[in-house]
PDB file of C-alpha atoms in Angstrom:
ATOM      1  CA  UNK E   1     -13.979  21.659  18.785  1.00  0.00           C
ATOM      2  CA  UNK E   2     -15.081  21.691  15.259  1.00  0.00           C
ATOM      3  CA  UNK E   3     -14.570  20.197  12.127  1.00  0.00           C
ATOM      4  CA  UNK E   4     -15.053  21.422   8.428  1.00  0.00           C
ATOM      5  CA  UNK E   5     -14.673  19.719   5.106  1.00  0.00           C
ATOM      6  CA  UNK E   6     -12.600  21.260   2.508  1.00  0.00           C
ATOM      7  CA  UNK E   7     -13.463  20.698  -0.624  1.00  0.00           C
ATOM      8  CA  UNK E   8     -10.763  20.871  -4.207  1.00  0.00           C
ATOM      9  CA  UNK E   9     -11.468  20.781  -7.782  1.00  0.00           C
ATOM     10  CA  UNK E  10     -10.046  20.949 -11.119  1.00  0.00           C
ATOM     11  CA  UNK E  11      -6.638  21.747 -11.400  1.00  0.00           C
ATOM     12  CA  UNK E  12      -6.186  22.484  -7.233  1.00  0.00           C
ATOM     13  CA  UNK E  13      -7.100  18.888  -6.699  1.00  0.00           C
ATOM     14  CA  UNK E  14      -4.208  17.478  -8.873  1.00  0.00           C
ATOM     15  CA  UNK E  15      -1.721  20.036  -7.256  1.00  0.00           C
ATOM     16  CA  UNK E  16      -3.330  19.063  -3.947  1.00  0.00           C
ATOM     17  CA  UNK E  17      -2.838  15.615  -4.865  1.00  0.00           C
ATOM     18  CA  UNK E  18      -6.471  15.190  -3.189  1.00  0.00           C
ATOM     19  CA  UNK E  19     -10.132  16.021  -3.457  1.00  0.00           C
ATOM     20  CA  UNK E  20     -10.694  16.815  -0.593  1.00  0.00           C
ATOM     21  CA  UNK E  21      -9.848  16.718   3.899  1.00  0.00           C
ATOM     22  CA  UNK E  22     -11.145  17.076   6.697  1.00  0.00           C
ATOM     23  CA  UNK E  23      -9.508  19.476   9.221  1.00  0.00           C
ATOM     24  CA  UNK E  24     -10.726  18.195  12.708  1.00  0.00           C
ATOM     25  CA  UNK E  25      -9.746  19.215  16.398  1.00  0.00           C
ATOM     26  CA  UNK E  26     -10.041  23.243  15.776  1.00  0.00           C
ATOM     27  CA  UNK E  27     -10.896  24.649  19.151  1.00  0.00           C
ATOM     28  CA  UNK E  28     -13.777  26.885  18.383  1.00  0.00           C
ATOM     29  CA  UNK E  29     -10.957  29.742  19.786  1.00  0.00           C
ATOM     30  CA  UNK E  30      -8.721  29.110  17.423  1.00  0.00           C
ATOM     31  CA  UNK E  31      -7.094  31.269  14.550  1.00  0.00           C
ATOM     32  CA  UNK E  32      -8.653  28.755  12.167  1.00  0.00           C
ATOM     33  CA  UNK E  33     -12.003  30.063  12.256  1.00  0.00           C
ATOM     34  CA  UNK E  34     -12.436  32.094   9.111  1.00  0.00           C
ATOM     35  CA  UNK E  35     -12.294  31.990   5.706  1.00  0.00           C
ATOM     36  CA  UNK E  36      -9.463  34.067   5.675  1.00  0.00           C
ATOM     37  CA  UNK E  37      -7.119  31.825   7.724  1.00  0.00           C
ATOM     38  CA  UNK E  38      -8.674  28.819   6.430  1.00  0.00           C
ATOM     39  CA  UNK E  39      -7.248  30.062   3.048  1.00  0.00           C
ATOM     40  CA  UNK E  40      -3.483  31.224   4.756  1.00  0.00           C
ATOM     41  CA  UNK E  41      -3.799  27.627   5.971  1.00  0.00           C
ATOM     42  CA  UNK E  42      -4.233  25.923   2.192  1.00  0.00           C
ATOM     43  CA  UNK E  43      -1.414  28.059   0.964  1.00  0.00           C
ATOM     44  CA  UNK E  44       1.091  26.629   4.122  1.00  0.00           C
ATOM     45  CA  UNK E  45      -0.049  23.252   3.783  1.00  0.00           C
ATOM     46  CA  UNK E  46      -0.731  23.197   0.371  1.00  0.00           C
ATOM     47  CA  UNK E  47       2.387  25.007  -1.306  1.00  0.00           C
ATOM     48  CA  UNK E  48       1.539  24.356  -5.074  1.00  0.00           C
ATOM     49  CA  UNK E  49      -1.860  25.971  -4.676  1.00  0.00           C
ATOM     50  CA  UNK E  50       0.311  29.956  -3.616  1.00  0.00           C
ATOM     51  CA  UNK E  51       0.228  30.839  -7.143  1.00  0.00           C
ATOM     52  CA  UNK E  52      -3.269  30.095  -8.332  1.00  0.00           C
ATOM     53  CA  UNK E  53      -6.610  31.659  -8.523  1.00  0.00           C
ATOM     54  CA  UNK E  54      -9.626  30.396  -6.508  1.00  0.00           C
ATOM     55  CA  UNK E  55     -13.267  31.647  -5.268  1.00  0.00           C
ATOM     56  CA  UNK E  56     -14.294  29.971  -2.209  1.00  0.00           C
ATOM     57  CA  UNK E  57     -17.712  28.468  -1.469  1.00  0.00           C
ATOM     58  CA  UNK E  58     -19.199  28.074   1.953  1.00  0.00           C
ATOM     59  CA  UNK E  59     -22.000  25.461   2.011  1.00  0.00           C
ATOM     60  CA  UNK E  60     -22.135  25.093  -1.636  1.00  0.00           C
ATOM     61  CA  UNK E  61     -22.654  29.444  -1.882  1.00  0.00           C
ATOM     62  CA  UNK E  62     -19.952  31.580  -3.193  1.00  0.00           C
ATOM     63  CA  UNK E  63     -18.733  33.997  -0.687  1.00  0.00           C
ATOM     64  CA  UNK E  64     -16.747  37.384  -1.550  1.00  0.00           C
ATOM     65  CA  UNK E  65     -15.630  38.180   1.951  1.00  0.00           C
ATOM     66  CA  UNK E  66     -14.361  36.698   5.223  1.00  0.00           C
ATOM     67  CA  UNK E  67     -17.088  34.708   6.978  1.00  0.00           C
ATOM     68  CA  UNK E  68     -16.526  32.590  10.240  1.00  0.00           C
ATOM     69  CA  UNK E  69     -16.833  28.766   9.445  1.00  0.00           C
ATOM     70  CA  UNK E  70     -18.579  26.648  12.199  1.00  0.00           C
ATOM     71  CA  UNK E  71     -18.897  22.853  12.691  1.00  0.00           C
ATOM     72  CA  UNK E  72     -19.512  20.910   9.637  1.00  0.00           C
ATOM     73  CA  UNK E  73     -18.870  23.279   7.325  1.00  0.00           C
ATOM     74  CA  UNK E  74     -18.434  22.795   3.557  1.00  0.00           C
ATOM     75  CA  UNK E  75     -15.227  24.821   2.149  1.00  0.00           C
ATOM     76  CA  UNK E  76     -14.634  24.202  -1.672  1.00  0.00           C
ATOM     77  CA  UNK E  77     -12.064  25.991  -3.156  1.00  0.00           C
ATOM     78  CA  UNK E  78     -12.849  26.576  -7.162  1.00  0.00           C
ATOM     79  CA  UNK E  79     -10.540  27.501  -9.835  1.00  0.00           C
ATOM     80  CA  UNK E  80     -11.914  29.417 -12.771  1.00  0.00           C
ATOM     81  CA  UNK E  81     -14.894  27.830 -14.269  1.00  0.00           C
ATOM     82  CA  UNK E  82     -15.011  25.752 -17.832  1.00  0.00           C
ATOM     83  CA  UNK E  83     -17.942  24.567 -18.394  1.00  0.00           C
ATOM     84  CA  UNK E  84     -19.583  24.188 -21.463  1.00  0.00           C
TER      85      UNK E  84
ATOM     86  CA  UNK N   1     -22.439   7.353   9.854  1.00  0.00           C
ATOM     87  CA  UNK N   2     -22.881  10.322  12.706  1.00  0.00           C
ATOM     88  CA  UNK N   3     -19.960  12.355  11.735  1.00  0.00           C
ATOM     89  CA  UNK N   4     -21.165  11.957   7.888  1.00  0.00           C
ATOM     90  CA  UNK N   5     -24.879  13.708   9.152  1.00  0.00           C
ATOM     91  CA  UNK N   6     -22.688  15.694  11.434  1.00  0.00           C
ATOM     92  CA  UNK N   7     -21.006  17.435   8.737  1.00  0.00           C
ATOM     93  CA  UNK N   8     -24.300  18.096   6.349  1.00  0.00           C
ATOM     94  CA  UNK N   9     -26.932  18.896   9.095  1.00  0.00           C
ATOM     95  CA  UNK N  10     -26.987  22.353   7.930  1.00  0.00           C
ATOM     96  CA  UNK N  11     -26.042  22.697   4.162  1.00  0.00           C
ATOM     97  CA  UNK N  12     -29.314  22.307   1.794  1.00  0.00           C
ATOM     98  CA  UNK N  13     -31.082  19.219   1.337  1.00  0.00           C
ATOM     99  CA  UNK N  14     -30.412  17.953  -2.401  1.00  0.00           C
ATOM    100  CA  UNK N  15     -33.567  18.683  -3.243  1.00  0.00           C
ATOM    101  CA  UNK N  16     -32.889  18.300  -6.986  1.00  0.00           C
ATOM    102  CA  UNK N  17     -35.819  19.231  -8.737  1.00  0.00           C
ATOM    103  CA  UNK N  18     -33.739  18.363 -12.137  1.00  0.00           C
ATOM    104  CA  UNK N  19     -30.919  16.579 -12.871  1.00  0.00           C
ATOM    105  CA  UNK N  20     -28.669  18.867 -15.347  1.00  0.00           C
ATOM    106  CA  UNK N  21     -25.661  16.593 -15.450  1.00  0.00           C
ATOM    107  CA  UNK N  22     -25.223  13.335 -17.631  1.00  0.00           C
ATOM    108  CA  UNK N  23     -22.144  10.806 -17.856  1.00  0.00           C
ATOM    109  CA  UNK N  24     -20.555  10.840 -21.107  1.00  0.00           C
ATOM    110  CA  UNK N  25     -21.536  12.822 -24.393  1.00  0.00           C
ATOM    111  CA  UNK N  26     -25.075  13.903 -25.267  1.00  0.00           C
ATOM    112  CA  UNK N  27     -25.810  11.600 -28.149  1.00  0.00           C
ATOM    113  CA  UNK N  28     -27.734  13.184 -30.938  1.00  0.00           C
ATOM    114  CA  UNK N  29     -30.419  10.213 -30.667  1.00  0.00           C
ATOM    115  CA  UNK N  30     -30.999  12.147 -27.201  1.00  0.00           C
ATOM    116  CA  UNK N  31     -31.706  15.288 -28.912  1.00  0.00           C
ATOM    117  CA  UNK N  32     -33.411  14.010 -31.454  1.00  0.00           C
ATOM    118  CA  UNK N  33     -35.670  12.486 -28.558  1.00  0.00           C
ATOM    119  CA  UNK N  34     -35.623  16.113 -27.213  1.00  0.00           C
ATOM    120  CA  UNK N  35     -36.828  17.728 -29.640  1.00  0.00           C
ATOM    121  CA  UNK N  36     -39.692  14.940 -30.193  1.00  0.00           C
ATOM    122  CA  UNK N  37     -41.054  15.228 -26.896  1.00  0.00           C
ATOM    123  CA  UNK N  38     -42.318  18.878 -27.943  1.00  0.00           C
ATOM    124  CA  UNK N  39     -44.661  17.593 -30.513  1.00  0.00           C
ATOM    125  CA  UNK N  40     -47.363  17.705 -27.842  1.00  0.00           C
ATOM    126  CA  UNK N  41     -46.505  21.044 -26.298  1.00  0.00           C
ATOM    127  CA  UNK N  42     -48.714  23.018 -28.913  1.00  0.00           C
ATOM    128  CA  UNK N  43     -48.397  26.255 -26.892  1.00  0.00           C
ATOM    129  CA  UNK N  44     -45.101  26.557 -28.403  1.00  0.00           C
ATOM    130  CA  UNK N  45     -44.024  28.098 -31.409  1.00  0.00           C
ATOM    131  CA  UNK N  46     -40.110  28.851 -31.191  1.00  0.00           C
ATOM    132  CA  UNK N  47     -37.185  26.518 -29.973  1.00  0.00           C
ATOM    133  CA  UNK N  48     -33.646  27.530 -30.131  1.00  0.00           C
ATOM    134  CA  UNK N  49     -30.752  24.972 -29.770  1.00  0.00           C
ATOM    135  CA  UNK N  50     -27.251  25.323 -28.677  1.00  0.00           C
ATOM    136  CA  UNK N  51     -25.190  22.458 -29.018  1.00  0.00           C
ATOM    137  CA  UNK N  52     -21.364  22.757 -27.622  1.00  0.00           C
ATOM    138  CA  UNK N  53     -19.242  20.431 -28.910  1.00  0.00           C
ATOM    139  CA  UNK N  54     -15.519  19.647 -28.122  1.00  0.00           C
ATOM    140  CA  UNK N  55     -13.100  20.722 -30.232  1.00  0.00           C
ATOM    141  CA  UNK N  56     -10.018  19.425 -31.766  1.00  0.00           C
ATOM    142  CA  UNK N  57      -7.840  22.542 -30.273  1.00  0.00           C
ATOM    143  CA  UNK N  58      -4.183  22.470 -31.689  1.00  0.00           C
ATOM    144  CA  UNK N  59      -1.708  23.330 -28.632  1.00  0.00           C
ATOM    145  CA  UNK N  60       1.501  23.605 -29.817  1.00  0.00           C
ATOM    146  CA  UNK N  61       2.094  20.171 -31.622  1.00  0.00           C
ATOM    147  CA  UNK N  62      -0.403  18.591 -29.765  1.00  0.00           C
ATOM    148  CA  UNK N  63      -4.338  17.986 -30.737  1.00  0.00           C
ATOM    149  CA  UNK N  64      -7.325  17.861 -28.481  1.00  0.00           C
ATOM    150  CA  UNK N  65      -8.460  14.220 -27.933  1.00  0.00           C
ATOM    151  CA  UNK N  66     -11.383  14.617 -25.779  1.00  0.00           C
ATOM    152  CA  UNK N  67     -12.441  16.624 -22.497  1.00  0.00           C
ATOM    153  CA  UNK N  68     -12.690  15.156 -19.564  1.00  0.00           C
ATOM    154  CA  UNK N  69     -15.161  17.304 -17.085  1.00  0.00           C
ATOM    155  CA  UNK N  70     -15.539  17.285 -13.598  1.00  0.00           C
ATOM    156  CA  UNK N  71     -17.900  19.263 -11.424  1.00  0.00           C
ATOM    157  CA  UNK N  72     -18.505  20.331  -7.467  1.00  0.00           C
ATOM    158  CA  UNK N  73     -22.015  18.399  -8.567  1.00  0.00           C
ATOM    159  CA  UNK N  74     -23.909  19.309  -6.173  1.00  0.00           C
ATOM    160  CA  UNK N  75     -23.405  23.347  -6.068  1.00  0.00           C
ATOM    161  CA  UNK N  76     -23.692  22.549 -10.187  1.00  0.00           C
ATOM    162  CA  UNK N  77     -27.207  21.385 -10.098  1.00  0.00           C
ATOM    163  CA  UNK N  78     -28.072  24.216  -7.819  1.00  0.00           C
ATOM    164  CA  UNK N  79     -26.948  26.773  -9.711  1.00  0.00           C
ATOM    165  CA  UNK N  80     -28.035  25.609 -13.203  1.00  0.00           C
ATOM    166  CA  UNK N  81     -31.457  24.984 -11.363  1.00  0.00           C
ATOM    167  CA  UNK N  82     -31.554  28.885 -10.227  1.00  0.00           C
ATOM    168  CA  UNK N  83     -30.538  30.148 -13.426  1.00  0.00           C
ATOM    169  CA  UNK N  84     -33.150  27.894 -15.114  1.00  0.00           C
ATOM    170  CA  UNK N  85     -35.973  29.252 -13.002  1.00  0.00           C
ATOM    171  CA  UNK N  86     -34.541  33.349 -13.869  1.00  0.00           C
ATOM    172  CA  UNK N  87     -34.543  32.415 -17.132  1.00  0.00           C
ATOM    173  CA  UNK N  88     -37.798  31.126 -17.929  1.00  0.00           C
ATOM    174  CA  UNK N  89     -39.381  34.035 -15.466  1.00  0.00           C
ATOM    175  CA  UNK N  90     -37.027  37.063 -17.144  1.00  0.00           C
ATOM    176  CA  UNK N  91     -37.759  35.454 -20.942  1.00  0.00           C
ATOM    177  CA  UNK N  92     -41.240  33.848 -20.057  1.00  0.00           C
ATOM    178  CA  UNK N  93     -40.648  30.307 -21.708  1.00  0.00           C
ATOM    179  CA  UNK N  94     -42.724  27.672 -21.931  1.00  0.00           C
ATOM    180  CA  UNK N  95     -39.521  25.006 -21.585  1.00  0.00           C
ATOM    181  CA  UNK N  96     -35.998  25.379 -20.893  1.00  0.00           C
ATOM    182  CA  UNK N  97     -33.984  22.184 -21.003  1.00  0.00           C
ATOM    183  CA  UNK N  98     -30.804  22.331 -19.925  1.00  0.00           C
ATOM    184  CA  UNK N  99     -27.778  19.319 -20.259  1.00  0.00           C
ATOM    185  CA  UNK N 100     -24.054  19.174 -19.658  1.00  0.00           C
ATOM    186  CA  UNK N 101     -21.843  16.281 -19.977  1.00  0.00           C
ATOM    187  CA  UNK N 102     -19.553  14.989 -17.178  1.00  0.00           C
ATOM    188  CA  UNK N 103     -16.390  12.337 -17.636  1.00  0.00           C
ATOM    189  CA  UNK N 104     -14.635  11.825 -20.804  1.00  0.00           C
ATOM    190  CA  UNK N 105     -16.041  13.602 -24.291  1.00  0.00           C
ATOM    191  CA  UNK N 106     -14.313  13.165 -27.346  1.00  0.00           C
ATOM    192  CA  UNK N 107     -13.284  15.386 -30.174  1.00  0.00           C
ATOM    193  CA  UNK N 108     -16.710  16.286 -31.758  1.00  0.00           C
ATOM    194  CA  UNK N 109     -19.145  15.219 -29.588  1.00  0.00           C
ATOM    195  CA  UNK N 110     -21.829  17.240 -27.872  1.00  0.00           C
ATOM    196  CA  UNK N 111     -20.702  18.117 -24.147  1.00  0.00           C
ATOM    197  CA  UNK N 112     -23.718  20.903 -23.581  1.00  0.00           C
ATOM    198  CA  UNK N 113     -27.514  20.766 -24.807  1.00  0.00           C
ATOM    199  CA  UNK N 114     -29.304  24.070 -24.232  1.00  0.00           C
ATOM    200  CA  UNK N 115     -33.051  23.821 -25.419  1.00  0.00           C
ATOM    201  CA  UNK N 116     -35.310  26.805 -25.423  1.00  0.00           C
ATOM    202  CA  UNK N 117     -38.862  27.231 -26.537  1.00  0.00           C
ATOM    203  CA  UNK N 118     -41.696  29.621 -26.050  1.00  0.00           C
ATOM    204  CA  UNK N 119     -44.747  30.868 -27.577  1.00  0.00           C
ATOM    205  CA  UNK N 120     -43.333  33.144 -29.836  1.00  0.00           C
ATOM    206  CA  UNK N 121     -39.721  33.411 -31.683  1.00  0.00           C
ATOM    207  CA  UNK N 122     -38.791  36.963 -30.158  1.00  0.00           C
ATOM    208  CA  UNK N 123     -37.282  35.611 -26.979  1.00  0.00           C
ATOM    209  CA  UNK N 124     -35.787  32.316 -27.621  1.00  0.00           C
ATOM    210  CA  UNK N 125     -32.841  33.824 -29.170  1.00  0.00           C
ATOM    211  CA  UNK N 126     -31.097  36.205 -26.215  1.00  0.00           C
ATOM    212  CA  UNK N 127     -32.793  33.574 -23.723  1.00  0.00           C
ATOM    213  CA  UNK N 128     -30.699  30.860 -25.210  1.00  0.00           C
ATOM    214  CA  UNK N 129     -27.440  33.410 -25.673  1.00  0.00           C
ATOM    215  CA  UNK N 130     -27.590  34.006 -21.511  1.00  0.00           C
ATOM    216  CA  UNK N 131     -28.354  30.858 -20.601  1.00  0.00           C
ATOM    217  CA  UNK N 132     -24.761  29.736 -22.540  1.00  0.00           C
ATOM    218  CA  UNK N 133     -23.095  32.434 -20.842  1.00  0.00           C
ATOM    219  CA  UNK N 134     -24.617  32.010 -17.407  1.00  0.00           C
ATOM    220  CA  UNK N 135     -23.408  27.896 -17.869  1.00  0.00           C
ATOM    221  CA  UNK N 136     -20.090  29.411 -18.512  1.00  0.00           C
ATOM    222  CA  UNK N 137     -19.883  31.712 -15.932  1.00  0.00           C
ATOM    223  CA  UNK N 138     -22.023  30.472 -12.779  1.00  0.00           C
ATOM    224  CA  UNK N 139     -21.752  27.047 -13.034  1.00  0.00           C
ATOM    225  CA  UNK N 140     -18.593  25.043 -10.689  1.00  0.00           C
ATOM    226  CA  UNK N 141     -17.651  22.838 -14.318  1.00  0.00           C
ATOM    227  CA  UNK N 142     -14.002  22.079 -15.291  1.00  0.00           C
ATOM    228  CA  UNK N 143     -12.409  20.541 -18.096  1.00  0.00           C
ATOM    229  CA  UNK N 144      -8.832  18.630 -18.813  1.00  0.00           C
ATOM    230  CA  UNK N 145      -8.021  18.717 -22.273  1.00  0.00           C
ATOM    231  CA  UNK N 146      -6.375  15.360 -22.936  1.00  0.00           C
ATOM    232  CA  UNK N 147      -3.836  15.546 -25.523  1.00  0.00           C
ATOM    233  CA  UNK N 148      -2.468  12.996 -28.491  1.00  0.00           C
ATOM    234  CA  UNK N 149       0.757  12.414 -26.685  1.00  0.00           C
ATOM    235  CA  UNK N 150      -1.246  11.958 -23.523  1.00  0.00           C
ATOM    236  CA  UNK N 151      -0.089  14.845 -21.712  1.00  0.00           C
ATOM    237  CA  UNK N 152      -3.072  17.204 -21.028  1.00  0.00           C
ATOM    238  CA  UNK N 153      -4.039  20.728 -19.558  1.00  0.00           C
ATOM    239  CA  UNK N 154      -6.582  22.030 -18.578  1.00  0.00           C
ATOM    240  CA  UNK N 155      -9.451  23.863 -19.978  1.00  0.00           C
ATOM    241  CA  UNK N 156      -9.739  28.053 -19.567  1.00  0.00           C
ATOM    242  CA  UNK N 157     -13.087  29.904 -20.773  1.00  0.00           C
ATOM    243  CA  UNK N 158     -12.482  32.687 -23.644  1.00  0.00           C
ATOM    244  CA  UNK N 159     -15.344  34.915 -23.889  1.00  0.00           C
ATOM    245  CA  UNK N 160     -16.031  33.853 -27.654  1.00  0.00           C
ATOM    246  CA  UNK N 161     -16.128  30.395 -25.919  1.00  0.00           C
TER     247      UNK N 161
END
């Protein structure tokens, strides 16, 4: 089993209505162990977030492509930046 | 109190050399104090200063009260740290302060402090242009603009900034 943090900012935490959850009780086997279904999963569970851009970072690093997530993982999803 | 070391057993240690990102407006006492500090640096001979300041936008009937910014802080600090440490290597500086506000900033007040200096003036300027641009483009900030009728939206980048 593993569990990851997911992480929201900006304007996907107020359509989220949340900062952030923790999925828990993935079997290690499951389809929800990749970025890739991680994200399908956000867009089911999370319906307001379909429509909007995002990078993802895994453990606080932007990634471009799929990568498997293991226990404890850090998932933040990040809407375009506006800093400054 | 397991789960919680559970969860960050393999991300980083916060090993925050600096910290880049201040509560509230950057007061210009705090620049002023800056730029005071340098007195004893004699090495140096150039500073540039960029100051971003929050401005009074006009959406639709609507005026820009403050910003109110939030970060992923600790992926924040990390990358403004990084770009720091290319930046004083690539432009060879002899001090690169770097400060961004977080929380609530009102209409003209100072949300980003970007303080270069080194030896000599050729550098400081296109050191202290990338630095601005890397903040704007590397670093996991966001801003709500909070509007008069108390509505707000939030912030998007233009490249003229």
């Amino acid at each position: 089993m593993i569990e990851l943090t997911v992480l929201f900012f900006g304007e996907l935490a107020e359509l989220a209505a949340t900062k952030e959850t923790t999925l828990s009780n993935i079997k290690d086997t499951s389809a929800l162990n990749d970025t890739s279904t991680l994200v399908d999963y956000i867009h089911e569970n999370y319906p307001r977030l379909r429509n909007k851009t995002f990078n993802l970072a895994l453990n606080r690093e932007i990634i471009t492509e799929k990568r498997l997530v293991k226990n404890g993982d850090e998932i933040a999803l990040l809407p375009p930046y506006a800093g400054g | 109190m397991e789960n919680d070391q559970l969860k960050t057993q393999h991300l980083k240690p916060n090993k925050v050399l600096k910290k880049f990102l201040q509560h509230g407006p950057i007061s210009p006492q705090f620049i002023a104090d800056s730029i005071s500090k340098h007195s004893s640096k004699t090495n140096i001979g150039a500073h540039t200063i960029f100051l971003g300041q929050v401005r009074k936008d006009k959406i639709e009937t609507n005026e820009v009260q403050a910003i109110e910014y939030s970060a992923y802080e600790e992926m924040a600090e990390q990358e403004i740290h990084k770009l720091r440490e290319e930046a004083i290597s690539k432009y060879q500086l002899s001090c690169l302060h770097i400060h961004h506000s977080l929380g609530n900033v009102n209409a003209g007040e100072i949300s980003l402090f970007v303080f270069v200096s080194a030896p000599h003036r050729t550098n400081v300027f296109t050191a202290c242009s990338d630095v601005v641009e890397q903040i704007k483009n590397k670093v996991p900030i966001w801003g709500k603009e909070i509007l008069a009728n108390g509505t707000h939206i939030w912030k998007t980048n233009k490249t003229n900034g």
